[in-house]
mmCIF file of C-alpha atoms in Angstrom:
data_model
loop_
_atom_site.group_PDB
_atom_site.id
_atom_site.type_symbol
_atom_site.label_atom_id
_atom_site.label_comp_id
_atom_site.label_asym_id
_atom_site.label_seq_id
_atom_site.Cartn_x
_atom_site.Cartn_y
_atom_site.Cartn_z
ATOM 1 C CA MET K 222 5.848 59.904 238.360
ATOM 2 C CA THR K 223 8.173 57.959 240.367
ATOM 3 C CA SER K 224 9.669 55.047 238.771
ATOM 4 C CA PRO K 225 9.227 51.704 240.674
ATOM 5 C CA THR K 226 12.250 49.653 242.017
ATOM 6 C CA ILE K 227 12.625 46.747 239.693
ATOM 7 C CA ASP K 228 13.931 43.546 241.027
ATOM 8 C CA ARG K 229 15.411 41.341 238.332
ATOM 9 C CA ARG K 230 15.174 37.603 238.994
ATOM 10 C CA THR K 231 16.323 34.409 237.232
ATOM 11 C CA VAL K 232 14.089 31.411 237.083
ATOM 12 C CA GLN K 233 15.550 28.144 236.350
ATOM 13 C CA LEU K 234 13.308 26.065 234.039
ATOM 14 C CA ARG K 235 13.600 22.703 232.694
ATOM 15 C CA GLY K 236 15.533 21.317 235.496
ATOM 16 C CA GLY K 237 17.645 24.182 235.185
ATOM 17 C CA SER K 238 18.736 23.918 231.877
ATOM 18 C CA LEU K 239 16.744 27.179 230.786
ATOM 19 C CA PRO K 240 17.183 30.450 232.661
ATOM 20 C CA VAL K 241 14.251 33.067 232.345
ATOM 21 C CA HIS K 242 14.644 36.431 233.808
ATOM 22 C CA VAL K 243 11.753 38.099 235.045
ATOM 23 C CA GLN K 244 11.567 41.768 236.351
ATOM 24 C CA VAL K 245 9.375 42.535 239.442
ATOM 25 C CA ALA K 246 8.126 45.798 240.713
ATOM 26 C CA GLY K 247 5.288 46.952 242.812
ATOM 27 C CA SER K 248 3.248 45.899 245.647
ATOM 28 C CA GLY K 249 -0.119 44.132 245.877
ATOM 29 C CA PRO K 250 -1.824 41.178 244.068
ATOM 30 C CA ALA K 251 0.139 39.384 241.543
ATOM 31 C CA LEU K 252 -0.223 40.653 237.819
ATOM 32 C CA VAL K 253 1.761 39.227 234.945
ATOM 33 C CA TYR K 254 2.802 41.624 232.136
ATOM 34 C CA LEU K 255 3.900 39.768 228.820
ATOM 35 C CA HIS K 256 5.850 42.344 226.515
ATOM 36 C CA PRO K 257 5.390 43.029 222.870
ATOM 37 C CA ALA K 258 7.764 41.919 220.030
ATOM 38 C CA GLY K 259 10.356 44.732 220.650
ATOM 39 C CA GLY K 260 11.016 43.826 224.205
ATOM 40 C CA LEU K 261 10.399 45.007 227.652
ATOM 41 C CA ALA K 262 9.995 48.598 228.493
ATOM 42 C CA TRP K 263 8.747 50.097 231.879
ATOM 43 C CA ASP K 264 6.371 52.656 230.015
ATOM 44 C CA GLY K 265 4.021 54.810 232.020
ATOM 45 C CA PHE K 266 1.141 52.359 231.892
ATOM 46 C CA LEU K 267 3.118 49.587 233.391
ATOM 47 C CA HIS K 268 4.559 51.857 236.277
ATOM 48 C CA LYS K 269 1.049 52.821 237.069
ATOM 49 C CA LEU K 270 -0.089 49.151 237.188
ATOM 50 C CA ALA K 271 3.020 48.685 239.749
ATOM 51 C CA ASP K 272 1.083 51.252 241.978
ATOM 52 C CA ARG K 273 -1.736 48.715 242.715
ATOM 53 C CA TYR K 274 -0.087 45.320 241.721
ATOM 54 C CA THR K 275 3.194 43.437 241.977
ATOM 55 C CA VAL K 276 4.073 43.164 238.452
ATOM 56 C CA TYR K 277 5.926 40.136 237.202
ATOM 57 C CA ALA K 278 7.344 40.918 233.738
ATOM 58 C CA PRO K 279 9.123 38.023 231.991
ATOM 59 C CA GLU K 280 11.797 38.574 229.399
ATOM 60 C CA LEU K 281 11.153 36.571 226.503
ATOM 61 C CA PRO K 282 13.768 33.755 226.135
ATOM 62 C CA GLY K 283 16.617 34.817 223.709
ATOM 63 C CA SER K 284 15.830 38.618 224.413
ATOM 64 C CA SER K 285 17.819 38.802 227.574
ATOM 65 C CA PRO K 286 21.572 40.234 226.851
ATOM 66 C CA GLU K 287 23.283 37.762 228.857
ATOM 67 C CA ASN K 288 21.866 34.610 227.347
ATOM 68 C CA PRO K 289 20.529 35.236 223.719
ATOM 69 C CA GLU K 290 21.425 31.525 223.215
ATOM 70 C CA ALA K 291 18.359 30.654 225.178
ATOM 71 C CA LEU K 292 16.309 31.210 221.958
ATOM 72 C CA ASP K 293 17.897 28.085 220.588
ATOM 73 C CA ALA K 294 16.222 26.185 223.499
ATOM 74 C CA VAL K 295 12.764 26.956 222.409
ATOM 75 C CA ALA K 296 11.568 25.360 219.137
ATOM 76 C CA GLU K 297 8.290 26.487 218.117
ATOM 77 C CA LEU K 298 5.380 28.548 219.433
ATOM 78 C CA PRO K 299 3.697 25.372 221.355
ATOM 79 C CA ASP K 300 7.061 24.864 223.067
ATOM 80 C CA LEU K 301 7.371 28.557 224.123
ATOM 81 C CA VAL K 302 3.843 28.411 225.621
ATOM 82 C CA GLU K 303 4.909 25.253 227.647
ATOM 83 C CA VAL K 304 7.890 27.619 228.968
ATOM 84 C CA TYR K 305 5.433 30.250 230.197
ATOM 85 C CA VAL K 306 3.291 27.907 231.758
ATOM 86 C CA GLU K 307 6.152 26.287 233.618
ATOM 87 C CA LEU K 308 7.246 29.854 234.748
ATOM 88 C CA LEU K 309 4.169 30.635 236.136
ATOM 89 C CA LYS K 310 4.092 27.594 238.105
ATOM 90 C CA GLU K 311 7.569 28.137 239.231
ATOM 91 C CA LEU K 312 6.499 31.660 240.322
ATOM 92 C CA ASP K 313 3.734 30.303 242.451
ATOM 93 C CA LEU K 314 1.494 33.330 241.953
ATOM 94 C CA ASP K 315 -1.937 31.732 242.796
ATOM 95 C CA ARG K 316 -3.729 32.555 239.531
ATOM 96 C CA PRO K 317 -2.588 35.975 238.592
ATOM 97 C CA ALA K 318 -4.260 38.326 235.915
ATOM 98 C CA ILE K 319 -2.370 38.422 233.039
ATOM 99 C CA VAL K 320 -1.877 41.570 230.626
ATOM 100 C CA GLY K 321 -0.205 41.174 227.312
ATOM 101 C CA GLN K 322 0.452 43.498 224.627
ATOM 102 C CA SER K 323 0.769 42.793 220.789
ATOM 103 C CA PHE K 324 2.994 39.524 220.828
ATOM 104 C CA GLY K 325 2.651 39.516 224.630
ATOM 105 C CA GLY K 326 -1.299 39.353 224.232
ATOM 106 C CA MET K 327 -1.089 36.360 221.809
ATOM 107 C CA LEU K 328 1.093 34.622 224.308
ATOM 108 C CA ALA K 329 -1.351 35.730 227.069
ATOM 109 C CA ALA K 330 -4.173 34.325 225.300
ATOM 110 C CA GLU K 331 -2.370 30.999 224.485
ATOM 111 C CA ILE K 332 -1.744 30.432 227.944
ATOM 112 C CA GLY K 333 -5.279 31.229 228.924
ATOM 113 C CA ALA K 334 -6.255 28.468 226.396
ATOM 114 C CA HIS K 335 -3.569 25.996 227.479
ATOM 115 C CA SER K 336 -3.952 26.223 231.146
ATOM 116 C CA PRO K 337 -7.300 27.821 232.146
ATOM 117 C CA ASP K 338 -6.874 27.350 235.642
ATOM 118 C CA LEU K 339 -3.481 29.214 235.996
ATOM 119 C CA VAL K 340 -5.152 32.533 234.957
ATOM 120 C CA THR K 341 -7.931 34.648 236.988
ATOM 121 C CA GLN K 342 -8.329 37.551 234.314
ATOM 122 C CA LEU K 343 -6.862 38.261 230.875
ATOM 123 C CA VAL K 344 -6.222 41.655 229.186
ATOM 124 C CA LEU K 345 -5.199 41.405 225.650
ATOM 125 C CA LEU K 346 -3.648 44.833 224.067
ATOM 126 C CA ALA K 347 -4.046 44.502 220.357
ATOM 127 C CA PRO K 348 -2.915 40.837 220.512
ATOM 128 C CA LEU K 349 -1.383 38.995 217.475
ATOM 129 C CA GLY K 350 -2.670 35.533 216.350
ATOM 130 C CA LEU K 351 -5.313 35.902 213.988
ATOM 131 C CA TRP K 352 -5.461 36.468 210.330
ATOM 132 C CA ARG K 353 -7.662 37.976 207.657
ATOM 133 C CA ASP K 354 -6.977 37.950 203.937
ATOM 134 C CA ASP K 355 -8.835 41.173 203.727
ATOM 135 C CA ALA K 356 -6.925 42.959 206.673
ATOM 136 C CA PRO K 357 -3.419 41.252 206.768
ATOM 137 C CA VAL K 358 -1.215 42.011 209.635
ATOM 138 C CA ALA K 359 2.038 44.050 208.625
ATOM 139 C CA ASP K 360 5.357 42.224 208.550
ATOM 140 C CA LEU K 361 6.863 44.115 211.637
ATOM 141 C CA TRP K 362 10.023 41.953 211.417
ATOM 142 C CA ASN K 363 10.722 43.197 207.795
ATOM 143 C CA THR K 364 9.700 46.750 208.300
ATOM 144 C CA PRO K 365 12.680 49.399 208.124
ATOM 145 C CA PHE K 366 13.303 51.012 211.287
ATOM 146 C CA GLU K 367 12.375 54.495 210.000
ATOM 147 C CA GLN K 368 9.058 53.327 209.024
ATOM 148 C CA LEU K 369 8.206 51.914 212.498
ATOM 149 C CA PRO K 370 6.805 55.126 213.900
ATOM 150 C CA ALA K 371 4.006 55.330 211.281
ATOM 151 C CA LEU K 372 3.450 51.554 211.801
ATOM 152 C CA LEU K 373 3.031 51.667 215.435
ATOM 153 C CA PHE K 374 1.444 55.021 216.196
ATOM 154 C CA HIS K 375 -1.496 56.780 214.920
ATOM 155 C CA ASP K 376 0.387 60.205 215.215
ATOM 156 C CA PRO K 377 4.110 59.383 214.363
ATOM 157 C CA ALA K 378 5.406 62.754 215.025
ATOM 158 C CA GLY K 379 3.406 63.233 218.398
ATOM 159 C CA PRO K 380 4.737 63.307 221.888
ATOM 160 C CA ALA K 381 4.120 59.547 222.372
ATOM 161 C CA ALA K 382 5.835 58.200 219.569
ATOM 162 C CA THR K 383 8.723 60.815 219.971
ATOM 163 C CA ALA K 384 9.339 59.527 223.321
ATOM 164 C CA PHE K 385 8.918 55.942 222.569
ATOM 165 C CA PHE K 386 11.417 56.197 219.861
ATOM 166 C CA THR K 387 13.914 58.238 221.874
ATOM 167 C CA PHE K 388 17.111 56.465 222.812
ATOM 168 C CA PRO K 389 20.160 57.483 225.004
ATOM 169 C CA GLU K 390 22.294 60.376 223.525
ATOM 170 C CA ASP K 391 25.462 58.290 224.600
ATOM 171 C CA PRO K 392 26.564 56.462 221.738
ATOM 172 C CA ALA K 393 27.443 53.214 223.552
ATOM 173 C CA LEU K 394 24.074 53.265 225.390
ATOM 174 C CA ARG K 395 22.274 54.074 222.309
ATOM 175 C CA GLU K 396 23.905 51.184 220.516
ATOM 176 C CA GLN K 397 23.077 48.931 223.246
ATOM 177 C CA ALA K 398 19.504 49.972 223.444
ATOM 178 C CA LEU K 399 18.992 49.309 219.636
ATOM 179 C CA ALA K 400 20.762 45.983 219.851
ATOM 180 C CA GLY K 401 18.327 44.948 222.683
ATOM 181 C CA VAL K 402 15.219 45.981 220.393
ATOM 182 C CA GLY K 403 17.053 43.955 217.717
ATOM 183 C CA GLN K 404 17.514 40.741 219.692
ATOM 184 C CA ALA K 405 13.816 41.026 221.014
ATOM 185 C CA LEU K 406 12.630 41.366 217.486
ATOM 186 C CA LYS K 407 14.586 38.335 216.388
ATOM 187 C CA SER K 408 13.503 36.423 219.289
ATOM 188 C CA SER K 409 9.730 36.922 218.982
ATOM 189 C CA GLY K 410 10.200 36.714 214.986
ATOM 190 C CA LYS K 411 11.262 32.919 215.433
ATOM 191 C CA PHE K 412 7.841 32.154 216.668
ATOM 192 C CA VAL K 413 5.478 34.196 214.439
ATOM 193 C CA ALA K 414 7.101 36.175 211.693
ATOM 194 C CA PRO K 415 6.479 36.744 208.959
ATOM 195 C CA LYS K 416 2.476 35.628 209.221
ATOM 196 C CA PRO K 417 1.699 35.808 212.992
ATOM 197 C CA GLU K 418 -1.068 33.208 212.822
ATOM 198 C CA LYS K 419 -0.395 29.776 214.291
ATOM 199 C CA GLY K 420 -3.870 28.373 214.801
ATOM 200 C CA LEU K 421 -5.050 30.700 217.779
ATOM 201 C CA SER K 422 -8.512 31.162 216.431
ATOM 202 C CA GLY K 423 -9.112 27.315 216.803
ATOM 203 C CA ARG K 424 -8.092 27.727 220.615
ATOM 204 C CA LEU K 425 -9.728 30.748 221.782
ATOM 205 C CA HIS K 426 -13.004 28.897 223.061
ATOM 206 C CA ARG K 427 -10.882 27.223 225.679
ATOM 207 C CA ILE K 428 -10.136 30.444 227.696
ATOM 208 C CA THR K 429 -12.433 30.604 230.722
ATOM 209 C CA ALA K 430 -10.878 33.463 232.316
ATOM 210 C CA PRO K 431 -12.797 36.724 232.316
ATOM 211 C CA THR K 432 -11.269 38.638 229.249
ATOM 212 C CA LEU K 433 -10.883 42.307 228.268
ATOM 213 C CA VAL K 434 -9.681 43.220 224.603
ATOM 214 C CA VAL K 435 -8.283 46.548 224.290
ATOM 215 C CA TRP K 436 -7.443 47.996 220.661
ATOM 216 C CA GLY K 437 -6.387 51.449 218.966
ATOM 217 C CA ARG K 438 -8.988 52.192 216.309
ATOM 218 C CA GLU K 439 -6.184 53.349 214.046
ATOM 219 C CA ASP K 440 -3.864 50.382 214.342
ATOM 220 C CA ALA K 441 -1.889 50.066 211.071
ATOM 221 C CA LEU K 442 -0.094 47.151 211.904
ATOM 222 C CA ASN K 443 -2.695 44.950 213.601
ATOM 223 C CA PRO K 444 -6.009 46.222 212.275
ATOM 224 C CA ALA K 445 -8.876 46.805 214.823
ATOM 225 C CA VAL K 446 -11.171 44.568 212.842
ATOM 226 C CA TYR K 447 -9.465 41.730 214.721
ATOM 227 C CA ALA K 448 -10.751 42.760 217.974
ATOM 228 C CA GLU K 449 -14.201 41.106 216.612
ATOM 229 C CA GLY K 450 -12.326 37.855 216.123
ATOM 230 C CA PHE K 451 -11.191 37.634 219.750
ATOM 231 C CA ARG K 452 -14.704 38.892 221.100
ATOM 232 C CA SER K 453 -16.503 36.211 219.300
ATOM 233 C CA GLY K 454 -13.732 33.631 219.952
ATOM 234 C CA ILE K 455 -13.550 33.997 223.740
ATOM 235 C CA PRO K 456 -16.602 33.238 225.546
ATOM 236 C CA GLY K 457 -17.904 36.316 227.539
ATOM 237 C CA SER K 458 -15.272 38.689 226.529
ATOM 238 C CA THR K 459 -15.465 42.351 226.173
ATOM 239 C CA VAL K 460 -13.885 44.535 223.862
ATOM 240 C CA GLU K 461 -12.755 48.434 224.153
ATOM 241 C CA VAL K 462 -11.510 50.264 220.862
ATOM 242 C CA ILE K 463 -9.937 53.489 221.756
ATOM 243 C CA PRO K 464 -10.044 56.301 219.168
ATOM 244 C CA GLY K 465 -7.102 58.275 218.163
ATOM 245 C CA SER K 466 -4.460 55.391 218.871
ATOM 246 C CA GLY K 467 -2.449 53.013 216.831
ATOM 247 C CA HIS K 468 -0.892 49.641 217.827
ATOM 248 C CA ILE K 469 0.821 50.673 220.917
ATOM 249 C CA VAL K 470 -2.478 51.926 222.767
ATOM 250 C CA GLN K 471 -1.294 51.873 226.213
ATOM 251 C CA VAL K 472 1.545 54.305 225.282
ATOM 252 C CA GLU K 473 -0.358 56.681 222.676
ATOM 253 C CA LYS K 474 -3.447 56.765 224.816
ATOM 254 C CA GLU K 475 -2.069 55.834 228.482
ATOM 255 C CA ALA K 476 -4.836 57.354 230.466
ATOM 256 C CA ALA K 477 -7.744 55.950 228.269
ATOM 257 C CA THR K 478 -6.022 52.422 228.426
ATOM 258 C CA LEU K 479 -5.230 52.526 232.077
ATOM 259 C CA ALA K 480 -9.094 53.719 232.825
ATOM 260 C CA VAL K 481 -10.537 50.728 230.928
ATOM 261 C CA VAL K 482 -7.985 48.165 232.234
ATOM 262 C CA SER K 483 -8.289 49.400 235.866
ATOM 263 C CA ALA K 484 -11.937 49.171 235.715
ATOM 264 C CA PHE K 485 -11.806 45.527 234.422
ATOM 265 C CA LEU K 486 -9.162 44.254 237.059
ATOM 266 C CA LYS K 487 -10.869 45.793 239.975
#
């Protein structure tokens, strides 16, 4: 697989007081990708999307290494949604499709509910944002690092999980990569930890874009029972539950996820 050339841009929001970094790769119609809580990684799924689309992948404010202080400029989740809405308008992408995973899936749904006219299609990959007492979402932000593979993958010792948790051998690069994950988790945790439920269920009905919800059947972090909550809350939405996969469905079952997403977006 040939990796796409990634162009990293800085977009100045709020009159220039809030820089947001956006990674751009690929060619074709615009598609916005919103990354999960642990930060932006160009996995195989995202590489293949860049074969068909120009992928715009914003870095969550506060997660970018050169300006972690940007996190202090965004107060709460509604404020963060406003930042992303302003970003989409500044990018002037003409109603792109939005694909979001986990934390990013929640953001995608919030954007679709806040500004329906900005979005043409939504793909939500195991999105956070709902809560059931009989199926609580795990507290990702307080889970010890060594327990993360079992929380995020159905097969924590399989090749997908092993690759996902393989960091550079060089000590300095490894430390840098781990620090980046830690900073991204700190940034996302500000808006949802420890309970990622901020009233989204009462806003889902505002979404008008055609929506696909994809879930790993064995998701241990964010149980697949929540797929029904999104299906019933978003008018006309469809759900695909993929067997043999945990939370990071586009990594553990890349081919199956890509197939249903590609069929939906075409």
